[in-house]
Short mmCIF file of C-alpha atoms and ligand atoms in Angstrom, two decimals:
data_model
loop_
_atom_site.label_atom_id
_atom_site.label_comp_id
_atom_site.label_asym_id
_atom_site.label_seq_id
_atom_site.Cartn_x
_atom_site.Cartn_y
_atom_site.Cartn_z
CA MET A 1 9.54 -8.13 -24.58
CA THR A 2 7.07 -9.32 -22.03
CA THR A 3 5.01 -6.49 -20.69
CA LEU A 4 2.57 -5.94 -17.87
CA ILE A 5 -0.21 -5.57 -20.45
CA GLY A 6 0.91 -8.87 -21.99
CA THR A 7 0.69 -10.50 -18.57
CA ILE A 8 -2.86 -9.29 -18.08
CA ARG A 9 -3.95 -10.31 -21.59
CA GLU A 10 -2.31 -13.72 -21.48
CA SER A 11 -3.61 -14.34 -17.96
CA LEU A 12 -7.14 -13.81 -19.19
CA ARG A 13 -6.51 -16.14 -22.11
CA TYR A 14 -4.77 -18.79 -20.01
CA LYS A 15 -7.76 -19.08 -17.64
CA GLY A 16 -5.58 -20.03 -14.72
CA ARG A 17 -7.30 -20.95 -11.53
CA GLU A 18 -7.05 -19.68 -7.95
CA GLY A 19 -3.28 -19.40 -7.78
CA GLN A 20 -2.95 -17.37 -10.92
CA ILE A 21 -5.85 -15.05 -10.09
CA ALA A 22 -4.24 -14.50 -6.70
CA TRP A 23 -0.85 -13.75 -8.27
CA MET A 24 -2.16 -11.27 -10.84
CA GLY A 25 -4.52 -9.63 -8.35
CA HIS A 26 -1.68 -9.29 -5.85
CA ARG A 27 0.57 -7.61 -8.40
CA LEU A 28 -2.08 -5.20 -9.74
CA ALA A 29 -3.37 -4.34 -6.26
CA GLY A 30 0.20 -3.75 -5.00
CA LEU A 31 1.07 -1.47 -7.92
CA GLY A 32 -2.23 0.43 -7.67
CA THR A 33 -1.78 0.93 -3.95
CA LEU A 34 1.81 2.09 -4.49
CA LEU A 35 0.71 4.65 -7.09
CA PHE A 36 -1.90 6.03 -4.73
CA PHE A 37 0.56 5.93 -1.80
CA VAL A 38 3.10 8.12 -3.66
CA ILE A 39 0.47 10.72 -4.58
CA HIS A 40 -0.95 10.65 -1.06
CA VAL A 41 2.40 11.17 0.69
CA VAL A 42 3.14 14.14 -1.59
CA ASP A 43 -0.24 15.80 -0.96
CA THR A 44 -0.05 15.13 2.79
CA SER A 45 3.42 16.72 2.88
CA TRP A 46 1.71 19.94 1.70
CA VAL A 47 0.34 20.28 5.26
CA PHE A 48 3.88 21.48 5.95
CA PHE A 49 5.13 22.72 2.56
CA ALA A 50 2.01 24.32 1.02
CA PRO A 51 -1.07 24.53 3.30
CA GLU A 52 -3.25 26.27 0.67
CA LEU A 53 -2.54 23.52 -1.86
CA TYR A 54 -3.40 20.92 0.77
CA SER A 55 -6.94 22.32 1.04
CA GLU A 56 -7.34 21.93 -2.71
CA ALA A 57 -6.09 18.33 -2.61
CA ILE A 58 -8.57 17.50 0.15
CA ALA A 59 -11.40 19.11 -1.85
CA LEU A 60 -10.45 16.82 -4.73
CA TYR A 61 -10.66 13.77 -2.45
CA LYS A 62 -14.27 14.76 -1.72
CA SER A 63 -15.24 14.69 -5.42
CA PRO A 64 -17.37 11.76 -6.69
CA LEU A 65 -14.55 10.33 -8.82
CA PHE A 66 -12.07 10.25 -5.92
CA LEU A 67 -14.70 8.94 -3.46
CA LEU A 68 -15.22 6.04 -5.85
CA GLY A 69 -11.44 5.59 -6.11
CA GLU A 70 -11.27 5.47 -2.31
CA VAL A 71 -13.59 2.43 -2.31
CA GLY A 72 -11.45 0.79 -5.00
CA LEU A 73 -8.34 1.48 -2.94
CA MET A 74 -9.95 -0.14 0.10
CA ALA A 75 -10.69 -3.25 -1.98
CA ALA A 76 -7.15 -3.33 -3.41
CA VAL A 77 -5.51 -2.99 0.02
CA ILE A 78 -7.71 -5.65 1.63
CA PHE A 79 -6.98 -8.04 -1.25
CA HIS A 80 -3.23 -7.38 -1.23
CA ALA A 81 -2.94 -7.55 2.57
CA ILE A 82 -4.87 -10.78 3.12
CA ASN A 83 -3.40 -12.49 0.05
CA GLY A 84 0.05 -11.25 1.11
CA LEU A 85 -0.48 -12.85 4.50
CA ARG A 86 -1.35 -16.09 2.71
CA ILE A 87 1.90 -15.89 0.72
CA ALA A 88 3.98 -15.29 3.84
CA VAL A 89 2.29 -18.06 5.85
CA MET A 90 2.61 -20.60 3.00
CA ASP A 91 6.29 -19.74 2.56
CA TRP A 92 6.94 -20.30 6.23
CA ARG A 93 4.89 -23.52 6.40
CA PRO A 94 5.47 -25.42 3.13
CA GLN A 95 3.48 -28.41 4.40
CA LEU A 96 0.38 -26.22 3.83
CA TRP A 97 0.90 -26.46 0.06
CA LYS A 98 -1.10 -29.72 0.15
CA TYR A 99 -4.13 -27.52 0.82
CA GLN A 100 -3.19 -24.62 -1.41
CA ARG A 101 -6.46 -24.63 -3.36
CA GLN A 102 -8.62 -24.65 -0.23
CA ILE A 103 -6.45 -21.99 1.40
CA SER A 104 -6.75 -19.77 -1.70
CA VAL A 105 -10.53 -20.10 -1.69
CA ALA A 106 -10.61 -19.34 2.04
CA THR A 107 -8.40 -16.29 1.41
CA PHE A 108 -10.83 -14.97 -1.22
CA ALA A 109 -13.70 -15.55 1.21
CA ILE A 110 -11.96 -13.61 4.01
CA ILE A 111 -11.26 -10.76 1.58
CA ALA A 112 -14.95 -10.61 0.62
CA ILE A 113 -16.10 -10.81 4.25
CA LEU A 114 -13.84 -7.88 5.20
CA PHE A 115 -14.77 -5.80 2.16
CA VAL A 116 -18.58 -6.01 2.48
CA PRO A 117 -18.93 -4.04 5.75
CA ALA A 118 -16.21 -1.60 4.62
CA PHE A 119 -18.15 -1.04 1.39
CA ILE A 120 -21.46 -0.47 3.19
CA ILE A 121 -19.95 2.03 5.64
CA MET A 122 -18.06 3.88 2.92
CA ALA A 123 -21.16 4.03 0.70
CA GLY A 124 -22.91 5.68 3.66
CA HIS A 125 -20.08 8.25 3.92
CA ILE A 126 -20.27 8.97 0.20
CA ILE A 127 -24.03 9.54 0.24
CA GLU A 128 -23.62 11.84 3.24
CA ILE A 129 -20.79 13.85 1.64
CA LEU A 130 -22.48 14.24 -1.72
CA SER A 131 -25.93 15.09 -0.31
CA SER A 132 -24.44 17.67 2.07
CA GLY A 133 -22.96 19.48 -0.93
CA ALA A 134 -19.47 19.18 0.54
CA GLY A 135 -18.22 17.31 -2.54
CA GLY A 136 -16.44 20.29 -4.01
CA VAL A 137 -14.85 20.00 -7.41
CA ALA A 138 -17.07 20.56 -10.44
CA GLY A 139 -16.87 18.06 -13.26
CA LEU A 140 -15.27 15.24 -11.33
CA MET B 1 14.37 -13.95 -21.45
CA ALA B 2 16.49 -14.79 -18.45
CA THR B 3 20.21 -15.32 -18.78
CA ALA B 4 21.54 -18.43 -17.13
CA THR B 5 24.38 -17.74 -14.73
CA GLN B 6 26.33 -20.00 -12.45
CA THR B 7 26.87 -18.77 -8.94
CA GLN B 8 28.58 -20.07 -5.86
CA ALA B 9 26.32 -20.62 -2.89
CA PRO B 10 26.76 -17.39 -0.94
CA LYS B 11 28.22 -17.64 2.54
CA ARG B 12 26.05 -14.87 3.92
CA ASP B 13 22.48 -14.12 2.90
CA THR B 14 22.48 -12.17 -0.31
CA PHE B 15 20.66 -8.88 -0.71
CA GLU B 16 17.92 -10.69 -2.61
CA ILE B 17 17.30 -13.18 0.18
CA GLN B 18 17.12 -10.39 2.73
CA ALA B 19 14.77 -8.44 0.46
CA TRP B 20 12.58 -11.54 0.08
CA ARG B 21 12.41 -11.94 3.85
CA PHE B 22 11.80 -8.21 4.35
CA MET B 23 8.78 -8.36 1.99
CA ARG B 24 7.22 -10.98 4.26
CA TRP B 25 7.77 -9.50 7.70
CA SER B 26 7.19 -5.90 6.58
CA GLY B 27 3.95 -7.12 4.98
CA VAL B 28 2.82 -8.67 8.24
CA LEU B 29 3.72 -5.46 10.09
CA LEU B 30 1.87 -3.39 7.48
CA ILE B 31 -1.40 -5.20 8.24
CA PRO B 32 -1.98 -3.46 11.61
CA LEU B 33 -0.38 -0.21 10.34
CA VAL B 34 -2.41 0.05 7.11
CA PHE B 35 -5.67 -1.36 8.48
CA GLY B 36 -5.43 0.89 11.54
CA HIS B 37 -4.99 3.93 9.32
CA LEU B 38 -7.81 2.97 6.95
CA ALA B 39 -10.15 2.07 9.81
CA TYR B 40 -9.61 5.37 11.62
CA ILE B 41 -9.61 7.77 8.64
CA HIS B 42 -11.99 6.04 6.22
CA ILE B 43 -14.34 3.87 8.30
CA VAL B 44 -14.73 5.44 11.76
CA ASN B 45 -14.36 8.89 10.19
CA SER B 46 -14.34 9.86 6.52
CA VAL B 47 -12.45 12.27 4.27
CA ALA B 48 -15.30 14.70 4.98
CA VAL B 49 -13.83 15.53 8.42
CA ILE B 50 -10.48 16.69 7.01
CA ALA B 51 -10.92 20.45 6.81
CA GLY B 52 -7.40 21.51 5.76
CA ALA B 53 -3.80 21.76 6.93
CA ASP B 54 -4.76 23.44 10.23
CA TRP B 55 -7.14 20.58 10.95
CA VAL B 56 -4.34 18.03 10.49
CA LEU B 57 -1.97 20.01 12.74
CA GLN B 58 -4.61 20.40 15.44
CA HIS B 59 -6.24 16.97 15.40
CA ARG B 60 -3.52 14.64 14.12
CA TRP B 61 0.05 15.87 14.37
CA ALA B 62 -0.54 17.65 17.68
CA TYR B 63 -0.03 14.19 19.18
CA LEU B 64 3.35 12.49 19.31
CA ASN B 65 1.87 9.00 19.00
CA VAL B 66 0.18 9.95 15.72
CA ARG B 67 3.44 11.33 14.29
CA ILE B 68 5.32 8.16 15.27
CA TYR B 69 2.57 5.97 13.81
CA ASP B 70 2.57 7.94 10.55
CA ALA B 71 6.36 7.72 10.32
CA PHE B 72 6.27 3.91 10.65
CA LEU B 73 3.50 3.67 8.07
CA LEU B 74 5.42 5.93 5.69
CA TRP B 75 8.73 4.10 5.92
CA PHE B 76 7.48 0.52 5.83
CA ALA B 77 4.92 1.11 3.05
CA ALA B 78 7.52 2.99 0.98
CA LEU B 79 10.30 0.41 1.32
CA HIS B 80 7.92 -2.53 0.81
CA GLY B 81 6.11 -0.91 -2.13
CA PHE B 82 9.25 0.24 -3.96
CA ASN B 83 10.98 -3.10 -3.50
CA GLY B 84 7.84 -4.66 -4.95
CA LEU B 85 8.08 -2.28 -7.89
CA ARG B 86 11.69 -3.39 -8.35
CA TYR B 87 10.48 -7.00 -8.63
CA VAL B 88 7.97 -5.98 -11.28
CA ILE B 89 10.62 -4.03 -13.23
CA ASN B 90 12.97 -7.04 -13.09
CA ASP B 91 10.20 -9.36 -14.27
CA TYR B 92 9.28 -7.34 -17.34
CA ILE B 93 12.32 -5.30 -18.38
CA HIS B 94 15.23 -7.44 -19.56
CA GLN B 95 17.19 -4.80 -21.39
CA GLY B 96 20.11 -3.95 -19.10
CA GLY B 97 20.23 -0.19 -19.67
CA LEU B 98 16.50 0.36 -19.48
CA ARG B 99 16.22 -1.82 -16.40
CA ARG B 100 18.99 0.10 -14.67
CA GLY B 101 17.44 3.42 -15.71
CA LEU B 102 14.00 2.53 -14.37
CA THR B 103 15.46 1.13 -11.15
CA ILE B 104 17.45 4.32 -10.55
CA ALA B 105 14.44 6.51 -11.44
CA SER B 106 12.18 4.60 -9.03
CA GLY B 107 14.91 4.81 -6.37
CA LEU B 108 14.93 8.59 -6.80
CA VAL B 109 11.15 8.74 -6.40
CA LEU B 110 11.50 6.63 -3.23
CA VAL B 111 14.05 9.08 -1.79
CA ILE B 112 11.86 12.08 -2.67
CA VAL B 113 8.75 10.47 -1.13
CA LEU B 114 10.58 9.52 2.08
CA THR B 115 12.13 12.99 2.34
CA LEU B 116 8.90 14.93 1.78
CA GLY B 117 6.94 12.69 4.13
CA THR B 118 9.53 12.60 6.89
CA VAL B 119 10.19 16.35 6.84
CA ALA B 120 6.45 17.06 7.00
CA ILE B 121 5.92 14.66 9.93
CA VAL B 122 8.99 15.85 11.89
CA ALA B 123 9.09 19.59 11.13
CA SER B 124 5.38 20.53 11.19
CA PRO B 125 4.59 22.90 14.07
CA GLY B 126 1.96 22.36 16.76
CA LEU B 127 3.14 19.25 18.63
CA THR B 128 1.39 19.69 21.99
CA SER B 129 0.76 16.28 23.59
CA PHE B 130 2.32 12.86 23.88
CA TRP B 131 -0.88 10.91 23.45
CA GLY B 132 -4.22 11.42 21.72
CA GLY B 133 -5.86 11.70 18.34
CA TRP B 134 -8.56 9.07 18.79
CA THR B 135 -11.52 11.40 18.29
CA ARG B 136 -14.54 10.31 16.30
CA PHE B 137 -15.70 13.41 14.42
C1 HEM C 1 -1.09 -4.42 4.20
C2 HEM C 1 -0.26 -5.43 4.32
C3 HEM C 1 0.62 -5.95 3.20
C4 HEM C 1 1.01 -7.26 3.09
C5 HEM C 1 0.66 -8.39 4.06
C6 HEM C 1 1.85 -7.37 1.90
C7 HEM C 1 2.49 -8.53 1.48
C8 HEM C 1 3.20 -8.66 0.31
C9 HEM C 1 3.92 -9.84 -0.10
C10 HEM C 1 4.03 -11.14 0.70
C11 HEM C 1 4.47 -9.59 -1.32
C12 HEM C 1 5.25 -10.57 -2.19
C13 HEM C 1 6.70 -10.30 -2.15
C14 HEM C 1 7.47 -11.29 -2.99
O1 HEM C 1 6.97 -11.74 -4.03
O2 HEM C 1 8.61 -11.63 -2.60
C15 HEM C 1 4.11 -8.24 -1.68
C16 HEM C 1 4.45 -7.62 -2.87
C17 HEM C 1 4.17 -6.30 -3.17
N1 HEM C 1 3.58 -5.36 -2.34
FE1 HEM C 1 2.76 -5.75 -0.55
N2 HEM C 1 1.93 -6.13 1.30
C18 HEM C 1 1.20 -5.23 2.06
C19 HEM C 1 1.06 -3.87 1.81
C20 HEM C 1 1.52 -3.18 0.67
C21 HEM C 1 1.40 -1.76 0.45
C22 HEM C 1 0.77 -0.75 1.43
C23 HEM C 1 1.94 -1.52 -0.79
C24 HEM C 1 2.08 -0.22 -1.51
C25 HEM C 1 2.62 0.86 -0.96
C26 HEM C 1 2.40 -2.78 -1.32
C27 HEM C 1 3.00 -2.95 -2.56
C28 HEM C 1 3.50 -4.15 -3.04
C29 HEM C 1 4.05 -4.34 -4.37
C30 HEM C 1 4.15 -3.26 -5.47
C31 HEM C 1 4.46 -5.68 -4.45
C32 HEM C 1 5.10 -6.40 -5.65
C33 HEM C 1 4.06 -7.19 -6.38
C34 HEM C 1 4.65 -8.30 -7.19
O3 HEM C 1 5.86 -8.62 -7.08
O4 HEM C 1 3.88 -8.89 -7.97
N3 HEM C 1 2.14 -3.78 -0.40
N4 HEM C 1 3.34 -7.69 -0.66
#
Protein backbone atom coordinates (compact mmCIF):
# COMPACT_ATOMS: atom_id res chain seq x y z
CA MET A 1 0.00 0.00 0.00
CA THR A 2 1.32 3.38 -0.95
CA THR A 3 1.56 5.65 2.03
CA LEU A 4 2.18 9.31 2.68
CA ILE A 5 5.54 8.38 4.22
CA GLY A 6 6.33 6.38 1.09
CA THR A 7 5.50 9.42 -1.03
CA ILE A 8 7.88 11.59 0.95
CA ARG A 9 10.68 9.00 0.91
CA GLU A 10 10.33 8.18 -2.77
CA SER A 11 10.05 11.87 -3.65
CA LEU A 12 13.40 12.50 -2.01
CA ARG A 13 14.90 9.54 -3.85
CA TYR A 14 13.34 10.46 -7.21
CA LYS A 15 14.90 13.96 -7.13
CA GLY A 16 12.06 15.45 -9.13
CA ARG A 17 12.38 19.03 -10.13
CA GLU A 18 10.19 22.10 -9.64
CA GLY A 19 6.86 20.47 -10.39
CA GLN A 20 7.33 17.62 -7.98
CA ILE A 21 8.67 19.82 -5.18
CA ALA A 22 5.64 22.05 -5.69
CA TRP A 23 3.26 19.08 -5.58
CA MET A 24 4.71 17.54 -2.42
CA GLY A 25 5.07 20.91 -0.70
CA HIS A 26 1.47 21.76 -1.57
CA ARG A 27 0.18 18.51 -0.10
CA LEU A 28 2.25 18.69 3.12
CA ALA A 29 1.51 22.39 3.65
CA GLY A 30 -2.22 21.81 3.04
CA LEU A 31 -2.39 18.91 5.51
CA GLY A 32 -0.32 20.78 8.12
CA THR A 33 -2.51 23.85 7.81
CA LEU A 34 -5.65 21.71 8.07
CA LEU A 35 -4.38 20.04 11.26
CA PHE A 36 -3.67 23.41 12.82
CA PHE A 37 -7.00 24.80 11.55
CA VAL A 38 -9.00 22.04 13.30
CA ILE A 39 -7.20 22.58 16.62
CA HIS A 40 -7.55 26.34 16.28
CA VAL A 41 -11.31 26.29 15.59
CA VAL A 42 -11.85 24.05 18.62
CA ASP A 43 -9.82 26.28 20.97
CA THR A 44 -11.43 29.46 19.60
CA SER A 45 -14.88 27.94 20.19
CA TRP A 46 -13.94 27.84 23.90
CA VAL A 47 -14.48 31.63 23.94
CA PHE A 48 -18.13 30.58 24.03
CA PHE A 49 -18.07 27.06 25.49
CA ALA A 50 -15.27 27.25 28.10
CA PRO A 51 -13.76 30.74 28.68
CA GLU A 52 -11.31 29.53 31.38
CA LEU A 53 -9.93 26.87 29.05
CA TYR A 54 -9.55 29.50 26.33
CA SER A 55 -7.14 31.47 28.53
CA GLU A 56 -5.02 28.35 28.94
CA ALA A 57 -4.97 27.72 25.19
CA ILE A 58 -3.85 31.30 24.55
CA ALA A 59 -1.10 30.95 27.17
CA LEU A 60 0.10 27.89 25.28
CA TYR A 61 0.23 29.87 22.02
CA LYS A 62 2.62 32.28 23.77
CA SER A 63 5.10 29.49 24.63
CA PRO A 64 8.37 29.28 22.64
CA LEU A 65 7.40 26.02 20.93
CA PHE A 66 4.06 27.38 19.68
CA LEU A 67 5.58 30.74 18.69
CA LEU A 68 8.00 28.79 16.50
CA GLY A 69 5.09 26.73 15.13
CA GLU A 70 3.30 29.98 14.29
CA VAL A 71 6.20 30.99 12.01
CA GLY A 72 6.12 27.54 10.38
CA LEU A 73 2.37 27.89 9.86
CA MET A 74 2.89 31.27 8.19
CA ALA A 75 5.41 29.68 5.81
CA ALA A 76 3.10 26.74 5.07
CA VAL A 77 0.10 28.98 4.35
CA ILE A 78 2.07 31.34 2.10
CA PHE A 79 3.49 28.37 0.17
CA HIS A 80 0.12 26.63 -0.19
CA ALA A 81 -1.75 29.82 -1.11
CA ILE A 82 0.65 31.10 -3.77
CA ASN A 83 1.31 27.65 -5.22
CA GLY A 84 -2.45 26.97 -5.14
CA LEU A 85 -3.00 30.15 -7.13
CA ARG A 86 -0.45 28.87 -9.65
CA ILE A 87 -2.36 25.58 -9.95
CA ALA A 88 -5.69 27.35 -10.48
CA VAL A 89 -4.28 29.81 -13.04
CA MET A 90 -2.48 27.07 -15.01
CA ASP A 91 -5.65 24.96 -15.08
CA TRP A 92 -7.65 27.85 -16.45
CA ARG A 93 -4.99 28.86 -18.99
CA PRO A 94 -3.42 25.64 -20.35
CA GLN A 95 -1.37 27.60 -22.89
CA LEU A 96 0.79 28.66 -19.91
CA TRP A 97 2.10 25.10 -19.60
CA LYS A 98 4.77 26.02 -22.17
CA TYR A 99 6.33 28.13 -19.42
CA GLN A 100 5.61 25.82 -16.51
CA ARG A 101 9.22 25.67 -15.32
CA GLN A 102 9.65 29.45 -15.34
CA ILE A 103 6.27 29.94 -13.67
CA SER A 104 7.19 27.44 -10.93
CA VAL A 105 10.46 29.25 -10.26
CA ALA A 106 8.64 32.59 -10.20
CA THR A 107 6.10 31.09 -7.77
CA PHE A 108 8.89 29.99 -5.40
CA ALA A 109 10.40 33.48 -5.65
CA ILE A 110 7.09 35.17 -4.77
CA ILE A 111 6.68 32.81 -1.80
CA ALA A 112 10.15 33.73 -0.53
CA ILE A 113 9.57 37.46 -1.08
CA LEU A 114 6.34 37.32 0.94
CA PHE A 115 7.80 35.18 3.71
CA VAL A 116 10.92 37.26 4.44
CA PRO A 117 9.15 40.37 5.81
CA ALA A 118 6.60 38.17 7.62
CA PHE A 119 9.48 36.29 9.24
CA ILE A 120 11.28 39.47 10.31
CA ILE A 121 8.14 40.99 11.85
CA MET A 122 7.17 37.76 13.61
CA ALA A 123 10.71 37.30 14.95
CA GLY A 124 10.34 40.79 16.44
CA HIS A 125 7.05 39.77 18.09
CA ILE A 126 8.63 36.61 19.50
CA ILE A 127 11.59 38.47 21.01
CA GLU A 128 9.18 40.98 22.55
CA ILE A 129 6.89 38.31 24.00
CA LEU A 130 9.68 36.18 25.43
CA SER A 131 11.67 39.10 26.87
CA SER A 132 8.55 40.57 28.50
CA GLY A 133 8.08 37.29 30.37
CA ALA A 134 4.59 36.91 28.91
CA GLY A 135 5.50 33.54 27.37
CA GLY A 136 3.71 31.50 30.00
CA VAL A 137 3.97 27.75 29.92
CA ALA A 138 7.00 26.17 31.58
CA GLY A 139 8.88 23.50 29.67
CA LEU A 140 7.57 24.33 26.23
CA MET B 1 -3.61 0.24 -7.34
CA ALA B 2 -6.45 1.82 -9.24
CA THR B 3 -9.25 -0.26 -10.65
CA ALA B 4 -10.12 0.44 -14.25
CA THR B 5 -13.78 1.21 -14.76
CA GLN B 6 -15.72 2.20 -17.83
CA THR B 7 -18.12 5.07 -17.44
CA GLN B 8 -20.51 6.91 -19.68
CA ALA B 9 -19.76 10.58 -20.15
CA PRO B 10 -22.01 12.19 -17.55
CA LYS B 11 -24.70 14.54 -18.79
CA ARG B 12 -24.36 16.89 -15.86
CA ASP B 13 -21.16 17.73 -14.03
CA THR B 14 -20.35 14.99 -11.60
CA PHE B 15 -19.67 15.62 -7.94
CA GLU B 16 -15.96 15.19 -8.59
CA ILE B 17 -15.90 17.85 -11.29
CA GLN B 18 -17.76 20.28 -9.07
CA ALA B 19 -15.39 19.48 -6.19
CA TRP B 20 -12.41 20.08 -8.49
CA ARG B 21 -13.82 23.45 -9.51
CA PHE B 22 -14.70 24.32 -5.91
CA MET B 23 -11.07 23.69 -4.83
CA ARG B 24 -9.94 26.33 -7.32
CA TRP B 25 -12.40 29.14 -6.69
CA SER B 26 -12.55 28.56 -2.92
CA GLY B 27 -8.74 28.66 -2.93
CA VAL B 28 -8.74 32.00 -4.71
CA LEU B 29 -11.34 33.31 -2.23
CA LEU B 30 -9.28 31.98 0.69
CA ILE B 31 -6.30 34.14 -0.32
CA PRO B 32 -7.86 37.44 0.88
CA LEU B 33 -9.66 35.69 3.77
CA VAL B 34 -6.61 33.83 5.14
CA PHE B 35 -4.03 36.54 4.40
CA GLY B 36 -6.31 39.19 5.92
CA HIS B 37 -6.65 37.14 9.08
CA LEU B 38 -2.92 36.37 9.34
CA ALA B 39 -1.95 39.97 8.57
CA TYR B 40 -4.24 41.42 11.24
CA ILE B 41 -3.68 38.89 14.05
CA HIS B 42 -0.06 37.84 13.47
CA ILE B 43 1.67 40.71 11.65
CA VAL B 44 -0.04 43.99 12.61
CA ASN B 45 -0.73 42.56 16.07
CA SER B 46 0.57 39.37 17.65
CA VAL B 47 -0.78 36.57 19.85
CA ALA B 48 0.53 38.65 22.77
CA VAL B 49 -2.49 41.00 22.55
CA ILE B 50 -5.04 38.20 23.03
CA ALA B 51 -5.77 38.37 26.75
CA GLY B 52 -8.59 35.81 27.03
CA ALA B 53 -12.21 35.12 26.11
CA ASP B 54 -13.39 38.54 27.36
CA TRP B 55 -10.82 40.20 25.13
CA VAL B 56 -12.16 38.37 22.07
CA LEU B 57 -15.76 39.29 22.93
CA GLN B 58 -14.87 42.93 23.50
CA HIS B 59 -12.40 43.55 20.67
CA ARG B 60 -13.39 41.05 17.98
CA TRP B 61 -16.88 39.60 18.18
CA ALA B 62 -18.41 42.86 19.42
CA TYR B 63 -18.42 43.80 15.73
CA LEU B 64 -20.77 42.24 13.22
CA ASN B 65 -18.29 42.55 10.35
CA VAL B 66 -15.72 40.52 12.28
CA ARG B 67 -18.26 37.75 13.00
CA ILE B 68 -19.27 37.59 9.33
CA TYR B 69 -15.63 37.55 8.24
CA ASP B 70 -14.80 34.76 10.69
CA ALA B 71 -17.81 32.74 9.54
CA PHE B 72 -16.68 32.93 5.89
CA LEU B 73 -13.13 31.99 6.85
CA LEU B 74 -14.40 29.05 8.93
CA TRP B 75 -16.70 27.61 6.28
CA PHE B 76 -14.49 28.00 3.24
CA ALA B 77 -11.29 26.80 4.96
CA ALA B 78 -13.15 23.82 6.45
CA LEU B 79 -14.82 22.69 3.21
CA HIS B 80 -11.67 23.27 1.14
CA GLY B 81 -9.36 21.61 3.68
CA PHE B 82 -11.54 18.55 4.28
CA ASN B 83 -12.15 18.01 0.58
CA GLY B 84 -8.37 18.18 0.18
CA LEU B 85 -8.02 15.57 2.91
CA ARG B 86 -10.49 13.39 1.00
CA TYR B 87 -8.22 13.60 -2.06
CA VAL B 88 -5.26 12.51 0.05
CA ILE B 89 -7.23 9.60 1.55
CA ASN B 90 -8.32 8.49 -1.94
CA ASP B 91 -4.74 8.69 -3.21
CA TYR B 92 -3.24 6.51 -0.49
CA ILE B 93 -5.98 4.22 0.83
CA HIS B 94 -7.22 1.72 -1.73
CA GLN B 95 -8.89 -0.73 0.59
CA GLY B 96 -12.62 -0.08 0.22
CA GLY B 97 -13.65 -0.51 3.85
CA LEU B 98 -10.78 1.46 5.32
CA ARG B 99 -11.22 4.22 2.76
CA ARG B 100 -14.92 4.49 3.55
CA GLY B 101 -14.21 4.44 7.29
CA LEU B 102 -11.63 7.23 7.10
CA THR B 103 -13.84 9.30 4.81
CA ILE B 104 -16.79 8.99 7.21
CA ALA B 105 -14.55 9.74 10.22
CA SER B 106 -13.12 12.86 8.57
CA GLY B 107 -16.66 13.90 7.58
CA LEU B 108 -17.68 13.64 11.23
CA VAL B 109 -14.73 15.81 12.29
CA LEU B 110 -15.77 18.34 9.62
CA VAL B 111 -19.32 18.48 11.02
CA ILE B 112 -18.03 18.87 14.59
CA VAL B 113 -15.60 21.64 13.60
CA LEU B 114 -18.26 23.55 11.64
CA THR B 115 -20.78 23.17 14.48
CA LEU B 116 -18.43 24.29 17.26
CA GLY B 117 -17.11 27.21 15.23
CA THR B 118 -20.48 28.39 13.96
CA VAL B 119 -22.20 28.16 17.36
CA ALA B 120 -19.36 30.12 18.98
CA ILE B 121 -19.46 32.86 16.30
CA VAL B 122 -23.27 33.16 16.28
CA ALA B 123 -24.20 32.58 19.93
CA SER B 124 -21.41 34.44 21.78
CA PRO B 125 -22.77 37.43 23.71
CA GLY B 126 -21.59 41.02 23.40
CA LEU B 127 -22.42 41.99 19.81
CA THR B 128 -22.59 45.79 20.07
CA SER B 129 -21.69 47.37 16.71
CA PHE B 130 -22.05 46.76 13.02
CA TRP B 131 -18.56 47.83 12.07
CA GLY B 132 -15.16 47.93 13.74
CA GLY B 133 -12.37 45.75 15.05
CA TRP B 134 -9.47 47.34 13.17
CA THR B 135 -7.50 48.41 16.24
CA ARG B 136 -3.74 48.07 16.36
CA PHE B 137 -2.91 47.08 19.94
C1 LIG C 1 -5.01 30.48 1.08
C2 LIG C 1 -5.45 30.16 -0.12
C3 LIG C 1 -5.52 28.73 -0.64
C4 LIG C 1 -5.39 28.40 -1.96
C5 LIG C 1 -5.17 29.37 -3.12
C6 LIG C 1 -5.53 26.95 -2.07
C7 LIG C 1 -5.51 26.23 -3.26
C8 LIG C 1 -5.56 24.86 -3.36
C9 LIG C 1 -5.60 24.12 -4.59
C10 LIG C 1 -5.64 24.72 -5.99
C11 LIG C 1 -5.60 22.79 -4.27
C12 LIG C 1 -5.56 21.62 -5.25
C13 LIG C 1 -6.88 20.97 -5.38
C14 LIG C 1 -6.84 19.83 -6.37
O1 LIG C 1 -5.81 19.14 -6.47
O2 LIG C 1 -7.87 19.62 -7.06
C15 LIG C 1 -5.56 22.69 -2.83
C16 LIG C 1 -5.52 21.51 -2.12
C17 LIG C 1 -5.57 21.43 -0.74
N1 LIG C 1 -5.74 22.47 0.15
FE1 LIG C 1 -5.72 24.42 -0.32
N2 LIG C 1 -5.72 26.43 -0.80
C18 LIG C 1 -5.73 27.47 0.10
C19 LIG C 1 -5.93 27.38 1.48
C20 LIG C 1 -6.03 26.19 2.21
C21 LIG C 1 -6.28 26.10 3.63
C22 LIG C 1 -6.51 27.29 4.57
C23 LIG C 1 -6.26 24.76 3.94
C24 LIG C 1 -6.47 24.11 5.27
C25 LIG C 1 -7.50 24.37 6.05
C26 LIG C 1 -6.01 24.03 2.72
C27 LIG C 1 -5.91 22.65 2.63
C28 LIG C 1 -5.74 21.94 1.45
C29 LIG C 1 -5.55 20.51 1.37
C30 LIG C 1 -5.49 19.53 2.56
C31 LIG C 1 -5.44 20.19 0.00
C32 LIG C 1 -5.22 18.81 -0.63
C33 LIG C 1 -3.78 18.63 -0.97
C34 LIG C 1 -3.56 17.60 -2.03
O3 LIG C 1 -4.52 17.11 -2.68
O4 LIG C 1 -2.37 17.26 -2.25
N3 LIG C 1 -5.89 24.92 1.68
N4 LIG C 1 -5.55 23.98 -2.29
